[in-house]
Amino acid sequence: MSPTPPLDELIAELPDGAVTTDPATMEGYRFDWARDTGAGMPLAVVRPLDADQVQTTVRWAHRHRVPVVPRGAGSGLSGGSSAVTGALTLSLDRMRAVEIDAATRVAVVEPGALNAEVKAAAAEHGLWYPPDPSSFEICSIGGNIATNAGGLCCVKYGVTTDYVLGLDVVLADGTLVTLGGRRIKDVAGLSLLKLFVGSEGTLGIVTRAILRLIPAQPVRATLVATFPTVKAAAEAVVEVGRTLRPSMMELMDRASVNAVEDYRPMGLDREAGAMLLAQSDAPGEACAVEIDTMERIFTAAGAVETFVTHDAEEGEMFAAARRAVFSAVEARGALMLEDVGVPVPILPVLLTGIAEIADRYDIEVPVVAHAGDGNTHPNIIYDPADADSHARASAAFVEIMELAISLGGTITGEHGVGRLKRAALPAQLGPEVMALTHTIKHALDPEGILNPGAAL
Amino acid sequence: MSPTPPLDELIAELPDGAVTTDPATMEGYRFDWARDTGAGMPLAVVRPLDADQVQTTVRWAHRHRVPVVPRGAGSGLSGGSSAVTGALTLSLDRMRAVEIDAATRVAVVEPGALNAEVKAAAAEHGLWYPPDPSSFEICSIGGNIATNAGGLCCVKYGVTTDYVLGLDVVLADGTLVTLGGRRIKDVAGLSLLKLFVGSEGTLGIVTRAILRLIPAQPVRATLVATFPTVKAAAEAVVEVGRTLRPSMMELMDRASVNAVEDYRPMGLDREAGAMLLAQSDAPGEACAVEIDTMERIFTAAGAVETFVTHDAEEGEMFAAARRAVFSAVEARGALMLEDVGVPVPILPVLLTGIAEIADRYDIEVPVVAHAGDGNTHPNIIYDPADADSHARASAAFVEIMELAISLGGTITGEHGVGRLKRAALPAQLGPEVMALTHTIKHALDPEGILNPGAAL
């Protein structure tokens, strides 16, 4: 990095207002939802209006070896966009155009557009953009692409990468490349497109995405069931997966249910060991068949109570309760957010192990899970004013990741590694894959200016 | 390359029979189905039995700078595994293990296993591996991964990369990396897994794949319709895509229909301008609704005749006729096989343009298409004994790719670039993406020993 990078040069190259150095304004760009205590103070926050301004910014940064931290809507949960002292924070929040090409069934989207905005624009044409993180109302498509975000419907419809047909990406030297396009199948050349999805801003900065849409698939029925234990619920999930393709299969443990009831009472059973929330979007009579079959499987697995509704609004109420878990647990203290995943049949072992770790460290760890995908979110609650509570939470955070790895799982299913899980990555990938990772990173960003300290 | 690589050293390191230098045997490993006239004579054919032997082979090749051409079942259509003089052809045809983990819903597969073998093994557990190239009975999973192969059901179920959860890959220096695993969602680290899918053996050699399976989705009904023109048929396809998700949407033009009728008569309408073949696997009554809706759309678009069958065997007969196109046109002369794709609404323009090119060069170009994906296979027929016929075919081959690129399309939707389309790749990707491609290739294979001359 230059001793004092000539920021005036960049300010002169960009229109008024694109570069901010006001500390009060910059404060709002330092953290994402992970509230990373290690976040620094940026040299400046740059808010470009188009790809050309992104290129100008990155060219300047490359010239002066100034690191660049790309940032979407700031709803990340792993500190992937935590500010770095002396770096530019490049916020894409003013690049929000969304255009729907209904005949081709694609959305052409700028990275700052919110997931919900893309969904809404598609819906006007009877189309649907499936990936649905719980935060879909406030998270950006750029962030979704950076983390290869998942969500609730992914159990049937897949994750972000499955819907990315094209990307414009500004590379570390400011070059813009256009990858893929408005065609559904394309195998010409290497799969560079997919390499950038999930790269957490370490390889390039997405300035435009072409996203695949499918005809709308309305949810037709919702099944809620309570179980005596998370183990019984998890076993029911595995059994369902052998024959059925529900459009949602979520699990909430007792602590999550109680957190939601405390936060937004809706009459959930506080005594249940776990609750499963399944939905079917199978068309016509097939929906009732799918729901009935799941209900039978749940009952056989030991469900205490089951409830079915074919009313869409009532079903959405339950889904909203599920999505409220993050806010509900956040209201109980500071959080360390896990995102560990395992092969689906190992889910009961993982959940039992997490409960054991919570007990051992005497901390509260409500768990919610995209159970059909084997992806769980243990939310570690601690008291930030209590050093011992923080130490126990930190130890549990590490142990839960170690447990997932030991079970053939992953430290992150959909949130990304960011800055908070970076130390755990080598244990999952091993030295050969880490070496390969660094080879790719070095080839694409030899000066290491793109999102240093994140992910790799 | 060493002047005379010490092949004895490699022979000594591998078990008896793994290395072949017998010219007659090697002859069978020189070509894939593209019958690339530029194919050379390998130094030796190596047929390893396990990943360890693949590593031994690649380490030797790396040490002595001997190029390696990986090869699956040899059913490729772009010359991706054409032998290179002085290189090893590394055939994976003896590594064919298939193991199904039904609870996790994955297949753990060696690269030489045939697509049909994976499908059959999955079916024993009520599960399904969707990707279905027309050649599924004879093509290998390793080749499918190398080309990111598509097929007929991809219009609803996606392509190979959507089903790859894990890969073991031997890199250019012989290092083995394990990427991904038996978990459905995993965003820890870069998407290296996806980078290897579709890389046509230029970045590494796959020795094991973990493939996602889904519960079987039996086809329930088939709709066949004839249209006066390919344009009318293509317009019907676009209209269907706005609201429906058929599990197959194939187009055959008049020349394809006639080629199949000549080859295997089954009473198709030789006078039709084009035929569409659609299937629905929607469950229950929804199937009839989907088929009826498609039939209405087809009729509104000008269909001359429509025929519906709910009989699975009869439906499969039509699908088999569609898959027979390759053999049927092959019986008419030598072939140059196109695989161009465009955004779906541009399909009528592409098909009209291909017919114009065929007329202008006075050659026969039967077209069959995965129409729902905008992916077409114009099959250019020529007489190899007639230099002028060959010259006209070659010119048409290039022009059809140029046409696709000019329409925002791709030179290859599912077959791969191989050696036959390599010259056309820069025109599609442009200099920046080509440079990025070479950066990645150089980082992973600095000596350029992996499949030189293919794809890049």
PDB file of C-alpha atoms in Angstrom, chain A residues 101-105 125-127 147-151 154-159 161-163 171 175-179 181-192 194-200 202-203 212 214-217 237-238 240-245 282-286 339 341-345 370 372-375 408-417 425 428-429 432-433 436-441 443-444 455-456, chain B residues 101-105 125-127 147-151 154-159 161-163 171 175-179 181-192 194-200 202-203 212 214-217 237-238 240-245 282-286 339 341-345 370 372-375 408-417 425 428-429 432-433 436-441 443-444 455-456:
ATOM      1  CA  ASP A 101     -36.660 -10.541 -19.930  1.00  0.00           C
ATOM      2  CA  ALA A 102     -39.795 -12.644 -19.645  1.00  0.00           C
ATOM      3  CA  ALA A 103     -39.518 -14.504 -22.949  1.00  0.00           C
ATOM      4  CA  THR A 104     -35.983 -15.653 -22.104  1.00  0.00           C
ATOM      5  CA  ARG A 105     -36.994 -16.124 -18.440  1.00  0.00           C
ATOM      6  CA  HIS A 125     -44.447 -11.719 -15.243  1.00  0.00           C
ATOM      7  CA  GLY A 126     -45.643 -14.863 -13.468  1.00  0.00           C
ATOM      8  CA  LEU A 127     -41.994 -15.853 -12.944  1.00  0.00           C
ATOM      9  CA  THR A 147     -21.722 -16.262  -0.663  1.00  0.00           C
ATOM     10  CA  ASN A 148     -23.616 -18.603  -3.019  1.00  0.00           C
ATOM     11  CA  ALA A 149     -26.554 -18.028  -0.688  1.00  0.00           C
ATOM     12  CA  GLY A 150     -29.112 -20.685   0.075  1.00  0.00           C
ATOM     13  CA  GLY A 151     -32.424 -20.416   1.855  1.00  0.00           C
ATOM     14  CA  CYS A 154     -33.294 -24.730  -1.741  1.00  0.00           C
ATOM     15  CA  VAL A 155     -34.158 -28.221  -0.548  1.00  0.00           C
ATOM     16  CA  LYS A 156     -36.148 -28.555  -3.775  1.00  0.00           C
ATOM     17  CA  TYR A 157     -34.908 -25.708  -5.968  1.00  0.00           C
ATOM     18  CA  GLY A 158     -31.167 -25.443  -5.326  1.00  0.00           C
ATOM     19  CA  VAL A 159     -28.932 -22.542  -4.361  1.00  0.00           C
ATOM     20  CA  THR A 161     -25.158 -20.798  -8.254  1.00  0.00           C
ATOM     21  CA  ASP A 162     -27.822 -22.935  -9.900  1.00  0.00           C
ATOM     22  CA  TYR A 163     -29.534 -19.732 -11.121  1.00  0.00           C
ATOM     23  CA  LEU A 171     -11.082  -8.168 -11.888  1.00  0.00           C
ATOM     24  CA  THR A 175     -10.511  -5.334 -16.326  1.00  0.00           C
ATOM     25  CA  LEU A 176     -14.186  -6.109 -16.869  1.00  0.00           C
ATOM     26  CA  VAL A 177     -15.056  -9.603 -18.095  1.00  0.00           C
ATOM     27  CA  THR A 178     -18.455 -10.770 -19.292  1.00  0.00           C
ATOM     28  CA  LEU A 179     -19.055 -14.434 -18.479  1.00  0.00           C
ATOM     29  CA  GLY A 181     -25.140 -14.816 -20.979  1.00  0.00           C
ATOM     30  CA  ARG A 182     -28.859 -15.241 -21.634  1.00  0.00           C
ATOM     31  CA  ARG A 183     -28.486 -18.864 -22.650  1.00  0.00           C
ATOM     32  CA  ILE A 184     -29.437 -21.754 -20.446  1.00  0.00           C
ATOM     33  CA  LYS A 185     -26.751 -24.189 -21.529  1.00  0.00           C
ATOM     34  CA  ASP A 186     -23.237 -23.092 -22.400  1.00  0.00           C
ATOM     35  CA  VAL A 187     -20.065 -25.145 -21.998  1.00  0.00           C
ATOM     36  CA  ALA A 188     -17.743 -23.032 -24.150  1.00  0.00           C
ATOM     37  CA  GLY A 189     -14.506 -22.612 -22.186  1.00  0.00           C
ATOM     38  CA  LEU A 190     -13.842 -23.074 -18.489  1.00  0.00           C
ATOM     39  CA  SER A 191     -16.631 -22.648 -15.901  1.00  0.00           C
ATOM     40  CA  LEU A 192     -15.240 -19.276 -14.840  1.00  0.00           C
ATOM     41  CA  LYS A 194     -19.184 -20.605 -11.319  1.00  0.00           C
ATOM     42  CA  LEU A 195     -15.741 -19.849  -9.872  1.00  0.00           C
ATOM     43  CA  PHE A 196     -16.825 -16.311  -9.022  1.00  0.00           C
ATOM     44  CA  VAL A 197     -20.049 -17.452  -7.338  1.00  0.00           C
ATOM     45  CA  GLY A 198     -19.236 -17.972  -3.665  1.00  0.00           C
ATOM     46  CA  SER A 199     -15.825 -16.285  -3.902  1.00  0.00           C
ATOM     47  CA  GLU A 200     -16.800 -13.663  -1.301  1.00  0.00           C
ATOM     48  CA  THR A 202     -11.817 -12.214  -3.183  1.00  0.00           C
ATOM     49  CA  LEU A 203     -11.518 -12.781  -6.947  1.00  0.00           C
ATOM     50  CA  ARG A 212     -32.433 -17.725 -14.419  1.00  0.00           C
ATOM     51  CA  ILE A 214     -38.723 -20.295 -13.598  1.00  0.00           C
ATOM     52  CA  PRO A 215     -42.509 -20.151 -13.790  1.00  0.00           C
ATOM     53  CA  ALA A 216     -44.003 -19.365 -10.363  1.00  0.00           C
ATOM     54  CA  GLN A 217     -44.577 -22.431  -8.172  1.00  0.00           C
ATOM     55  CA  VAL A 237     -36.435 -35.642   7.634  1.00  0.00           C
ATOM     56  CA  VAL A 238     -34.147 -38.377   6.340  1.00  0.00           C
ATOM     57  CA  VAL A 240     -39.045 -38.056   3.802  1.00  0.00           C
ATOM     58  CA  GLY A 241     -36.056 -37.440   1.532  1.00  0.00           C
ATOM     59  CA  ARG A 242     -36.038 -41.020   0.317  1.00  0.00           C
ATOM     60  CA  THR A 243     -39.206 -40.584  -1.707  1.00  0.00           C
ATOM     61  CA  LEU A 244     -40.472 -36.987  -1.606  1.00  0.00           C
ATOM     62  CA  ARG A 245     -39.379 -33.520  -2.730  1.00  0.00           C
ATOM     63  CA  ALA A 282     -46.842 -30.146  -5.812  1.00  0.00           C
ATOM     64  CA  PRO A 283     -49.667 -29.289  -8.200  1.00  0.00           C
ATOM     65  CA  GLY A 284     -53.283 -30.390  -7.864  1.00  0.00           C
ATOM     66  CA  GLU A 285     -54.178 -33.457  -5.849  1.00  0.00           C
ATOM     67  CA  ALA A 286     -50.492 -34.432  -5.679  1.00  0.00           C
ATOM     68  CA  ASP A 339     -23.911 -22.379   9.688  1.00  0.00           C
ATOM     69  CA  GLY A 341     -23.832 -28.696   7.593  1.00  0.00           C
ATOM     70  CA  VAL A 342     -23.499 -32.464   7.383  1.00  0.00           C
ATOM     71  CA  PRO A 343     -24.740 -35.268   5.134  1.00  0.00           C
ATOM     72  CA  VAL A 344     -28.482 -35.397   5.836  1.00  0.00           C
ATOM     73  CA  PRO A 345     -28.510 -38.790   7.632  1.00  0.00           C
ATOM     74  CA  HIS A 370     -32.630 -26.188   6.706  1.00  0.00           C
ATOM     75  CA  GLY A 372     -33.739 -31.214   4.305  1.00  0.00           C
ATOM     76  CA  ASP A 373     -30.283 -30.026   3.205  1.00  0.00           C
ATOM     77  CA  GLY A 374     -28.492 -31.013   6.433  1.00  0.00           C
ATOM     78  CA  ASN A 375     -27.616 -27.341   6.986  1.00  0.00           C
ATOM     79  CA  GLY A 408     -17.913 -35.217   7.024  1.00  0.00           C
ATOM     80  CA  GLY A 409     -19.581 -31.836   7.040  1.00  0.00           C
ATOM     81  CA  THR A 410     -18.836 -28.194   6.388  1.00  0.00           C
ATOM     82  CA  ILE A 411     -18.204 -25.123   8.548  1.00  0.00           C
ATOM     83  CA  THR A 412     -20.537 -23.104   6.337  1.00  0.00           C
ATOM     84  CA  GLY A 413     -23.439 -24.204   4.207  1.00  0.00           C
ATOM     85  CA  GLU A 414     -24.621 -20.820   2.948  1.00  0.00           C
ATOM     86  CA  HIS A 415     -23.312 -17.831   4.948  1.00  0.00           C
ATOM     87  CA  GLY A 416     -19.726 -17.916   3.741  1.00  0.00           C
ATOM     88  CA  VAL A 417     -16.431 -18.048   5.603  1.00  0.00           C
ATOM     89  CA  LEU A 425     -11.154 -23.301   6.884  1.00  0.00           C
ATOM     90  CA  GLN A 428     -11.981 -28.544   6.578  1.00  0.00           C
ATOM     91  CA  LEU A 429     -10.185 -28.248   3.241  1.00  0.00           C
ATOM     92  CA  GLU A 432      -3.718 -29.598  -0.750  1.00  0.00           C
ATOM     93  CA  VAL A 433      -7.007 -27.790  -1.330  1.00  0.00           C
ATOM     94  CA  LEU A 436      -4.891 -24.925  -4.770  1.00  0.00           C
ATOM     95  CA  THR A 437      -7.089 -22.129  -3.392  1.00  0.00           C
ATOM     96  CA  HIS A 438      -4.102 -19.861  -2.933  1.00  0.00           C
ATOM     97  CA  THR A 439      -2.825 -20.722  -6.417  1.00  0.00           C
ATOM     98  CA  ILE A 440      -6.110 -19.508  -7.913  1.00  0.00           C
ATOM     99  CA  LYS A 441      -6.250 -16.449  -5.678  1.00  0.00           C
ATOM    100  CA  ALA A 443      -3.276 -15.968 -10.250  1.00  0.00           C
ATOM    101  CA  LEU A 444      -6.308 -13.662 -10.222  1.00  0.00           C
ATOM    102  CA  ALA A 455     -12.595 -16.266   3.246  1.00  0.00           C
ATOM    103  CA  LEU A 456      -9.171 -17.612   2.256  1.00  0.00           C
TER     104      LEU A 456
ATOM    105  CA  ASP B 101     -25.704 -44.115  -0.460  1.00  0.00           C
ATOM    106  CA  ALA B 102     -29.488 -44.085  -0.429  1.00  0.00           C
ATOM    107  CA  ALA B 103     -30.006 -42.289   2.893  1.00  0.00           C
ATOM    108  CA  THR B 104     -27.763 -39.413   1.783  1.00  0.00           C
ATOM    109  CA  ARG B 105     -29.170 -39.677  -1.760  1.00  0.00           C
ATOM    110  CA  HIS B 125     -33.198 -47.535  -4.445  1.00  0.00           C
ATOM    111  CA  GLY B 126     -36.069 -45.599  -6.035  1.00  0.00           C
ATOM    112  CA  LEU B 127     -33.634 -42.798  -6.847  1.00  0.00           C
ATOM    113  CA  THR B 147     -18.031 -31.600 -20.736  1.00  0.00           C
ATOM    114  CA  ASN B 148     -20.707 -30.623 -18.185  1.00  0.00           C
ATOM    115  CA  ALA B 149     -23.021 -32.764 -20.272  1.00  0.00           C
ATOM    116  CA  GLY B 150     -26.676 -31.990 -20.741  1.00  0.00           C
ATOM    117  CA  GLY B 151     -29.427 -34.071 -22.252  1.00  0.00           C
ATOM    118  CA  CYS B 154     -32.217 -30.863 -18.506  1.00  0.00           C
ATOM    119  CA  VAL B 155     -34.952 -28.465 -19.529  1.00  0.00           C
ATOM    120  CA  LYS B 156     -36.529 -29.190 -16.134  1.00  0.00           C
ATOM    121  CA  TYR B 157     -33.745 -30.841 -14.126  1.00  0.00           C
ATOM    122  CA  GLY B 158     -30.548 -29.019 -15.085  1.00  0.00           C
ATOM    123  CA  VAL B 159     -27.168 -30.231 -16.301  1.00  0.00           C
ATOM    124  CA  THR B 161     -22.753 -29.521 -12.773  1.00  0.00           C
ATOM    125  CA  ASP B 162     -26.007 -29.159 -10.854  1.00  0.00           C
ATOM    126  CA  TYR B 163     -25.559 -32.732  -9.595  1.00  0.00           C
ATOM    127  CA  LEU B 171      -3.813 -32.234 -10.654  1.00  0.00           C
ATOM    128  CA  THR B 175      -1.411 -34.178  -6.342  1.00  0.00           C
ATOM    129  CA  LEU B 176      -4.844 -35.534  -5.491  1.00  0.00           C
ATOM    130  CA  VAL B 177      -7.376 -33.056  -4.100  1.00  0.00           C
ATOM    131  CA  THR B 178     -10.750 -33.930  -2.607  1.00  0.00           C
ATOM    132  CA  LEU B 179     -13.334 -31.218  -3.257  1.00  0.00           C
ATOM    133  CA  GLY B 181     -18.379 -34.188  -0.248  1.00  0.00           C
ATOM    134  CA  ARG B 182     -21.639 -35.851   0.713  1.00  0.00           C
ATOM    135  CA  ARG B 183     -23.262 -32.585   1.799  1.00  0.00           C
ATOM    136  CA  ILE B 184     -25.835 -30.761  -0.262  1.00  0.00           C
ATOM    137  CA  LYS B 185     -24.845 -27.223   0.658  1.00  0.00           C
ATOM    138  CA  ASP B 186     -21.224 -26.188   1.203  1.00  0.00           C
ATOM    139  CA  VAL B 187     -19.750 -22.734   0.593  1.00  0.00           C
ATOM    140  CA  ALA B 188     -16.480 -23.170   2.504  1.00  0.00           C
ATOM    141  CA  GLY B 189     -13.733 -21.779   0.264  1.00  0.00           C
ATOM    142  CA  LEU B 190     -13.747 -21.136  -3.466  1.00  0.00           C
ATOM    143  CA  SER B 191     -16.048 -23.088  -5.807  1.00  0.00           C
ATOM    144  CA  LEU B 192     -13.123 -25.166  -7.079  1.00  0.00           C
ATOM    145  CA  LYS B 194     -17.431 -26.298 -10.220  1.00  0.00           C
ATOM    146  CA  LEU B 195     -14.283 -25.083 -11.975  1.00  0.00           C
ATOM    147  CA  PHE B 196     -13.297 -28.659 -12.811  1.00  0.00           C
ATOM    148  CA  VAL B 197     -16.737 -29.523 -14.195  1.00  0.00           C
ATOM    149  CA  GLY B 198     -16.650 -28.719 -17.903  1.00  0.00           C
ATOM    150  CA  SER B 199     -12.879 -28.257 -17.997  1.00  0.00           C
ATOM    151  CA  GLU B 200     -12.452 -31.058 -20.578  1.00  0.00           C
ATOM    152  CA  THR B 202      -7.368 -29.469 -19.161  1.00  0.00           C
ATOM    153  CA  LEU B 203      -7.106 -28.744 -15.406  1.00  0.00           C
ATOM    154  CA  ARG B 212     -26.611 -35.925  -6.099  1.00  0.00           C
ATOM    155  CA  ILE B 214     -33.311 -37.267  -6.352  1.00  0.00           C
ATOM    156  CA  PRO B 215     -36.363 -39.468  -5.852  1.00  0.00           C
ATOM    157  CA  ALA B 216     -37.451 -41.028  -9.154  1.00  0.00           C
ATOM    158  CA  GLN B 217     -39.803 -38.844 -11.220  1.00  0.00           C
ATOM    159  CA  VAL B 237     -41.601 -23.732 -27.297  1.00  0.00           C
ATOM    160  CA  VAL B 238     -41.088 -20.146 -26.142  1.00  0.00           C
ATOM    161  CA  VAL B 240     -44.764 -23.050 -23.193  1.00  0.00           C
ATOM    162  CA  GLY B 241     -41.753 -21.848 -21.195  1.00  0.00           C
ATOM    163  CA  ARG B 242     -43.605 -18.818 -19.897  1.00  0.00           C
ATOM    164  CA  THR B 243     -45.835 -20.900 -17.638  1.00  0.00           C
ATOM    165  CA  LEU B 244     -44.915 -24.587 -17.717  1.00  0.00           C
ATOM    166  CA  ARG B 245     -42.008 -26.847 -16.788  1.00  0.00           C
ATOM    167  CA  ALA B 282     -46.105 -33.710 -13.179  1.00  0.00           C
ATOM    168  CA  PRO B 283     -47.769 -35.933 -10.597  1.00  0.00           C
ATOM    169  CA  GLY B 284     -51.399 -37.005 -10.610  1.00  0.00           C
ATOM    170  CA  GLU B 285     -53.999 -34.996 -12.477  1.00  0.00           C
ATOM    171  CA  ALA B 286     -51.487 -32.157 -12.903  1.00  0.00           C
ATOM    172  CA  ASP B 339     -24.077 -27.953 -30.720  1.00  0.00           C
ATOM    173  CA  GLY B 341     -27.308 -22.597 -28.460  1.00  0.00           C
ATOM    174  CA  VAL B 342     -29.073 -19.252 -28.201  1.00  0.00           C
ATOM    175  CA  PRO B 343     -31.460 -17.546 -25.784  1.00  0.00           C
ATOM    176  CA  VAL B 344     -34.702 -19.511 -26.161  1.00  0.00           C
ATOM    177  CA  PRO B 345     -36.741 -16.741 -27.871  1.00  0.00           C
ATOM    178  CA  HIS B 370     -33.157 -29.499 -26.928  1.00  0.00           C
ATOM    179  CA  GLY B 372     -36.643 -25.846 -24.318  1.00  0.00           C
ATOM    180  CA  ASP B 373     -33.023 -24.917 -23.524  1.00  0.00           C
ATOM    181  CA  GLY B 374     -32.347 -23.179 -26.855  1.00  0.00           C
ATOM    182  CA  ASN B 375     -29.665 -25.784 -27.589  1.00  0.00           C
ATOM    183  CA  GLY B 408     -25.936 -13.878 -28.221  1.00  0.00           C
ATOM    184  CA  GLY B 409     -25.464 -17.623 -28.186  1.00  0.00           C
ATOM    185  CA  THR B 410     -22.779 -20.236 -27.698  1.00  0.00           C
ATOM    186  CA  ILE B 411     -20.742 -22.493 -29.990  1.00  0.00           C
ATOM    187  CA  THR B 412     -21.379 -25.422 -27.638  1.00  0.00           C
ATOM    188  CA  GLY B 413     -24.217 -26.031 -25.230  1.00  0.00           C
ATOM    189  CA  GLU B 414     -23.244 -29.491 -23.995  1.00  0.00           C
ATOM    190  CA  HIS B 415     -20.680 -31.296 -26.166  1.00  0.00           C
ATOM    191  CA  GLY B 416     -17.647 -29.231 -25.258  1.00  0.00           C
ATOM    192  CA  VAL B 417     -15.132 -27.355 -27.373  1.00  0.00           C
ATOM    193  CA  LEU B 425     -13.740 -20.096 -28.956  1.00  0.00           C
ATOM    194  CA  GLN B 428     -17.298 -16.167 -28.456  1.00  0.00           C
ATOM    195  CA  LEU B 429     -15.368 -15.357 -25.295  1.00  0.00           C
ATOM    196  CA  GLU B 432     -10.385 -10.559 -21.812  1.00  0.00           C
ATOM    197  CA  VAL B 433     -12.088 -13.867 -21.010  1.00  0.00           C
ATOM    198  CA  LEU B 436      -8.470 -15.013 -17.827  1.00  0.00           C
ATOM    199  CA  THR B 437      -8.873 -18.586 -19.089  1.00  0.00           C
ATOM    200  CA  HIS B 438      -5.173 -18.854 -19.853  1.00  0.00           C
ATOM    201  CA  THR B 439      -4.297 -17.353 -16.471  1.00  0.00           C
ATOM    202  CA  ILE B 440      -6.229 -20.129 -14.728  1.00  0.00           C
ATOM    203  CA  LYS B 441      -4.856 -22.818 -17.021  1.00  0.00           C
ATOM    204  CA  ALA B 443      -1.744 -21.471 -12.726  1.00  0.00           C
ATOM    205  CA  LEU B 444      -2.988 -25.061 -12.560  1.00  0.00           C
ATOM    206  CA  ALA B 455     -10.782 -26.671 -25.407  1.00  0.00           C
ATOM    207  CA  LEU B 456      -8.585 -23.643 -24.646  1.00  0.00           C
TER     208      LEU B 456
END
